[in-house]
Short mmCIF file of C-alpha atoms in Angstrom, two decimals:
data_model
loop_
_atom_site.label_atom_id
_atom_site.label_comp_id
_atom_site.label_asym_id
_atom_site.label_seq_id
_atom_site.Cartn_x
_atom_site.Cartn_y
_atom_site.Cartn_z
CA MET A 4 2.45 4.35 2.62
CA ILE A 5 1.16 6.87 0.04
CA GLU A 6 4.51 8.66 0.08
CA GLU A 7 6.21 5.46 -1.16
CA ILE A 8 4.24 5.33 -4.43
CA ILE A 9 4.56 8.97 -5.49
CA LYS A 10 7.50 11.12 -6.57
CA LYS A 11 7.65 14.85 -7.32
CA THR A 12 9.32 15.85 -10.61
CA GLU A 13 9.72 19.09 -12.55
CA LYS A 14 6.67 18.20 -14.68
CA GLY A 15 4.39 17.10 -11.84
CA VAL A 16 3.87 14.07 -9.62
CA LEU A 17 4.51 10.46 -10.66
CA ILE A 18 2.32 7.69 -9.25
CA ASP A 19 3.18 4.00 -9.60
CA ILE A 20 -0.01 2.06 -10.36
CA GLU A 21 -1.10 -1.49 -11.08
CA VAL A 22 -4.10 -1.77 -13.37
CA THR A 23 -6.83 -4.40 -13.28
CA THR A 24 -8.94 -4.44 -16.44
CA ASN A 25 -12.45 -5.86 -16.97
CA ALA A 26 -13.50 -4.60 -13.52
CA LYS A 27 -17.14 -4.05 -12.56
CA LYS A 28 -16.50 -0.31 -12.27
CA ASN A 29 -13.70 2.22 -12.52
CA GLU A 30 -12.24 2.79 -9.07
CA ILE A 31 -9.14 3.37 -7.01
CA GLY A 32 -8.36 0.30 -4.95
CA LYS A 33 -5.80 0.05 -2.19
CA ILE A 34 -2.03 0.34 -2.11
CA ASN A 35 -0.27 -2.96 -2.77
CA LYS A 36 2.37 -2.76 -0.05
CA TRP A 37 4.59 -5.48 -1.57
CA ARG A 38 4.70 -4.02 -5.07
CA LYS A 39 4.46 -0.44 -3.78
CA ARG A 40 1.79 0.42 -6.34
CA LEU A 41 -1.70 1.88 -6.24
CA GLU A 42 -4.38 -0.48 -7.55
CA VAL A 43 -6.55 1.09 -10.25
CA LYS A 44 -9.54 -0.87 -11.55
CA ILE A 45 -10.87 -0.12 -15.03
CA LYS A 46 -13.97 -1.51 -16.76
CA GLU A 47 -12.37 -1.42 -20.21
CA GLN A 48 -10.58 -4.37 -21.80
CA PRO A 49 -6.88 -4.09 -22.71
CA ILE A 50 -7.52 -4.12 -26.46
CA GLU A 51 -6.00 -1.59 -28.88
CA GLY A 52 -5.10 0.87 -26.11
CA ARG A 53 -8.67 1.19 -24.81
CA ALA A 54 -7.69 0.42 -21.22
CA ASN A 55 -4.89 3.01 -21.29
CA LYS A 56 -7.30 5.65 -22.59
CA ALA A 57 -9.81 4.71 -19.88
CA ILE A 58 -7.11 4.99 -17.18
CA LEU A 59 -6.19 8.49 -18.32
CA LYS A 60 -9.81 9.63 -18.52
CA PHE A 61 -10.66 8.18 -15.09
CA LEU A 62 -7.61 9.67 -13.36
CA LYS A 63 -8.15 13.03 -15.06
CA GLU A 64 -11.67 13.12 -13.55
CA ILE A 65 -10.30 12.34 -10.09
CA PHE A 66 -7.35 14.74 -10.10
CA LYS A 67 -9.04 17.49 -12.16
CA THR A 68 -5.84 18.05 -14.16
CA ASP A 69 -3.88 16.57 -17.05
CA VAL A 70 -2.65 13.00 -16.65
CA GLU A 71 -0.33 11.03 -18.91
CA LEU A 72 1.22 7.58 -18.94
CA ASN A 73 4.96 7.76 -18.42
CA PRO A 74 5.82 5.90 -20.69
CA VAL A 75 2.89 4.26 -22.49
CA THR A 76 3.16 0.51 -21.90
CA THR A 77 1.10 -2.65 -22.29
CA SER A 78 2.10 -3.90 -18.85
CA PRO A 79 -0.43 -3.70 -16.00
CA GLN A 80 2.29 -1.99 -13.95
CA LYS A 81 2.42 1.64 -15.05
CA THR A 82 3.55 5.05 -13.93
CA VAL A 83 1.29 8.06 -14.47
CA LEU A 84 2.29 11.71 -14.43
CA ILE A 85 -0.18 14.05 -12.71
CA SER A 86 0.26 17.67 -13.80
CA CYS A 87 0.30 19.55 -10.51
CA ASP A 88 2.68 21.63 -8.41
CA THR A 89 2.76 19.71 -5.12
CA LYS A 90 2.83 16.17 -3.77
CA GLU A 91 0.36 17.27 -1.10
CA TYR A 92 -2.34 17.84 -3.74
CA VAL A 93 -1.99 14.22 -4.90
CA VAL A 94 -1.69 12.83 -1.37
CA ASN A 95 -4.90 14.55 -0.23
CA ILE A 96 -6.89 13.22 -3.19
CA LEU A 97 -5.50 9.71 -2.76
CA LYS A 98 -6.36 9.70 0.96
CA ARG A 99 -9.94 10.48 -0.02
CA GLU A 100 -10.09 7.90 -2.82
CA ILE A 101 -8.14 4.90 -1.52
CA LYS A 102 -10.30 2.10 -0.16
CA SER A 103 -8.13 1.34 2.88
CA VAL A 104 -5.13 3.46 3.79
#
């Protein structure tokens, strides 16, 4: 299932996510198998780009590398670019972080 939400590109690895704001804590949820997106929960509210900044900071801490929104959007459905060389790097971290694979 993880393989369905990530794609390798020249710049890194893209992950399709769905963001829930106003969460109790920042965390990686599960994979939504119908939308084929990884649930990411963020404490911040979606006001003036604060939630987007919180997403980037949170994912940067998890992946220990640069992360960017691709493209920046106000929708809860987003795609993030993880700066890394291999899909396996992302898959291994997601297997550790996802609530129920």
